[in-house]
Amino acid sequence: TGLLRVSKGDSVVDLFSIADQNTLVNTYAITKIAVLTKVRTYTVTAAGVVTKLNPINGEVSCTSAFPSAVRVSSSCDALILDNSTIASKTGAIVMFGAVNVASPTVLFNLSTSVLSPSSSPRATISSTDLYQLAMNNSCLLSDTFEHAQLEVYLTVTDAAGTFSQEI
């Protein structure tokens, strides 16, 4: 990662952004923990040179077309779902651009789907196993431990209600 350098006679002809996940589940209402996914932005020159832009150096500009569904970090390197993003949205657009590039048409629209919980979480506990621990070394100690597995299920849906999945 470095500064955007374009050779003399070459020009940036395209820009693209890639998110680690393109379908996000907004679990903030349940966990109170923001959901983040990393985004990387690249340029392509007429000569075919692909360069990763450094958002920390201010090489990337960005804005969310649907801030009620998905926000983008101020450094343009992450998509964020938190208490300010309450809506579900299929095809939520985040627009990215390269800063200090001669052509103002070098933009990229990253599309993502945001799913939200459609019901309260459901929990099940698996069968309980008992374990007994005995230690000897001139002393006998016996304790019983209980082991169970807790599984939590959450049904999520898109804004139109056309997609529903239990996770």
Coordinates of C-alpha atoms in Angstrom, one line a residue:
T1 CA 0.0 0.0 0.0
G2 CA 1.3 3.4 -0.9
L3 CA 0.5 6.6 -2.5
L4 CA -1.3 6.4 -5.8
R5 CA 1.3 6.8 -8.6
V6 CA 0.4 6.8 -12.2
S7 CA 3.1 6.6 -14.8
K8 CA 3.4 9.5 -17.3
G9 CA 1.1 8.9 -20.2
D10 CA -1.0 6.4 -18.1
S11 CA -4.2 7.3 -16.5
V12 CA -6.6 5.7 -14.0
V13 CA -9.5 4.2 -15.9
D14 CA -11.3 2.3 -13.2
L15 CA -11.8 1.9 -9.5
F16 CA -13.2 -0.9 -7.5
S17 CA -13.9 -1.7 -3.8
I18 CA -14.1 -5.1 -2.2
A19 CA -15.8 -5.7 1.2
D20 CA -14.9 -8.8 3.2
Q21 CA -18.6 -9.6 3.3
N22 CA -21.4 -8.4 1.0
T23 CA -24.3 -9.6 3.2
L24 CA -24.2 -8.1 6.7
V25 CA -26.4 -9.0 9.6
N26 CA -27.1 -6.1 11.9
T27 CA -27.1 -7.7 15.4
Y28 CA -26.4 -4.5 17.2
A29 CA -29.9 -4.3 18.7
I30 CA -29.2 -7.7 20.5
T31 CA -25.5 -7.5 21.3
K32 CA -24.8 -3.8 21.6
I33 CA -21.6 -4.5 19.6
A34 CA -21.1 -2.7 16.2
V35 CA -20.7 -5.0 13.2
L36 CA -17.7 -4.1 11.0
T37 CA -16.5 -5.4 7.7
K38 CA -13.3 -4.3 6.1
V39 CA -13.3 -2.6 2.6
R40 CA -10.3 -2.3 0.3
T41 CA -10.3 0.0 -2.7
Y42 CA -8.1 -0.3 -5.8
T43 CA -7.5 1.6 -9.0
V44 CA -6.7 0.2 -12.5
T45 CA -4.7 2.2 -15.0
A46 CA -5.0 2.2 -18.8
A47 CA -1.8 0.1 -18.8
G48 CA -3.5 -2.5 -16.5
V49 CA -1.6 -1.6 -13.3
V50 CA -3.7 -2.4 -10.2
T51 CA -2.9 -0.3 -7.1
K52 CA -4.4 -0.7 -3.6
L53 CA -5.3 2.7 -2.3
N54 CA -4.5 3.7 1.3
P55 CA -7.5 5.1 3.0
I56 CA -5.5 6.2 6.0
N57 CA -3.5 8.6 3.6
G58 CA -6.8 10.1 2.4
E59 CA -6.6 8.5 -1.0
V60 CA -10.2 7.3 -0.9
S61 CA -13.5 9.2 -0.6
C62 CA -16.7 7.5 0.3
T63 CA -20.4 8.1 1.3
S64 CA -23.3 5.8 2.0
A65 CA -26.4 6.3 -0.1
F66 CA -28.4 4.5 2.7
P67 CA -27.0 5.7 6.0
S68 CA -30.0 4.3 7.9
A69 CA -28.9 0.8 6.7
V70 CA -25.1 1.0 6.5
R71 CA -22.5 3.6 7.4
V72 CA -19.0 3.8 6.2
S73 CA -16.0 4.7 8.4
S74 CA -14.5 8.1 8.1
S75 CA -11.3 6.6 6.7
C76 CA -13.4 4.6 4.1
D77 CA -11.9 1.3 5.1
A78 CA -14.9 -0.4 6.8
L79 CA -18.7 -0.7 6.6
I80 CA -20.4 -0.2 9.9
L81 CA -23.7 -1.4 11.4
D82 CA -24.4 0.1 14.8
N83 CA -27.2 1.9 16.8
S84 CA -27.6 4.5 14.0
T85 CA -28.2 1.8 11.3
I86 CA -31.6 0.4 12.0
A87 CA -33.0 -0.4 8.6
S88 CA -32.7 -3.6 6.5
K89 CA -31.8 -2.9 2.9
T90 CA -31.1 -5.1 -0.2
G91 CA -28.7 -3.4 -2.5
A92 CA -27.5 -0.7 -0.1
I93 CA -25.0 1.4 -2.0
V94 CA -21.8 2.9 -0.7
M95 CA -20.0 5.1 -3.2
F96 CA -16.2 5.2 -3.3
G97 CA -13.9 7.5 -5.2
A98 CA -10.2 8.0 -5.7
V99 CA -8.8 11.3 -4.3
N100 CA -6.3 13.2 -6.4
V101 CA -7.2 11.4 -9.6
A102 CA -7.6 13.6 -12.7
S103 CA -10.8 12.0 -13.9
P104 CA -13.8 12.8 -11.7
T105 CA -15.7 9.9 -13.3
V106 CA -13.5 7.3 -11.5
L107 CA -16.1 6.2 -9.0
F108 CA -17.4 2.8 -7.8
N109 CA -20.7 1.8 -6.2
L110 CA -20.3 -1.1 -3.7
S111 CA -23.6 -2.9 -3.2
T112 CA -24.3 -4.8 0.0
S113 CA -27.3 -6.3 1.7
V114 CA -28.1 -5.6 5.3
L115 CA -30.3 -8.1 7.2
S116 CA -31.9 -7.4 10.5
P117 CA -33.3 -9.6 13.2
S118 CA -37.0 -10.3 12.6
S119 CA -37.7 -11.9 16.0
S120 CA -36.1 -12.3 19.4
P121 CA -33.3 -14.8 19.7
R122 CA -34.2 -18.4 20.5
A123 CA -32.0 -20.5 22.7
T124 CA -31.7 -24.3 23.2
I125 CA -29.6 -26.2 25.7
S126 CA -28.3 -29.6 24.6
S127 CA -28.3 -32.6 26.9
T128 CA -26.4 -32.2 30.1
D129 CA -23.4 -34.4 30.8
L130 CA -22.0 -34.9 34.3
Y131 CA -18.3 -35.3 34.8
Q132 CA -16.7 -36.4 38.0
L133 CA -13.2 -35.3 38.9
A134 CA -11.2 -37.3 41.4
M135 CA -7.7 -36.5 42.5
N136 CA -5.4 -38.7 44.6
N137 CA -2.0 -38.0 46.0
S138 CA -2.6 -38.9 49.6
C139 CA -5.8 -36.9 49.3
L140 CA -9.0 -37.8 47.6
L141 CA -11.0 -35.0 46.2
S142 CA -14.2 -35.6 44.3
D143 CA -16.2 -32.9 42.5
T144 CA -19.0 -33.2 40.0
F145 CA -19.1 -30.8 37.0
E146 CA -22.0 -30.3 34.6
H147 CA -21.4 -29.7 30.9
A148 CA -24.1 -28.5 28.4
Q149 CA -24.1 -26.7 25.1
L150 CA -26.1 -23.6 24.6
E151 CA -27.2 -22.8 21.0
V152 CA -28.7 -19.4 20.1
Y153 CA -30.8 -19.0 16.9
L154 CA -31.8 -15.8 15.3
T155 CA -34.1 -15.3 12.3
V156 CA -33.0 -12.4 10.0
T157 CA -34.8 -10.9 7.1
D158 CA -34.3 -8.3 4.4
A159 CA -36.3 -5.1 4.2
A160 CA -38.9 -6.5 1.8
G161 CA -39.4 -9.7 3.8
T162 CA -38.5 -11.8 0.7
F163 CA -35.5 -13.4 2.4
S164 CA -35.6 -15.0 5.8
Q165 CA -32.9 -17.3 7.3
E166 CA -32.2 -18.7 10.8
I167 CA -28.6 -18.4 11.8

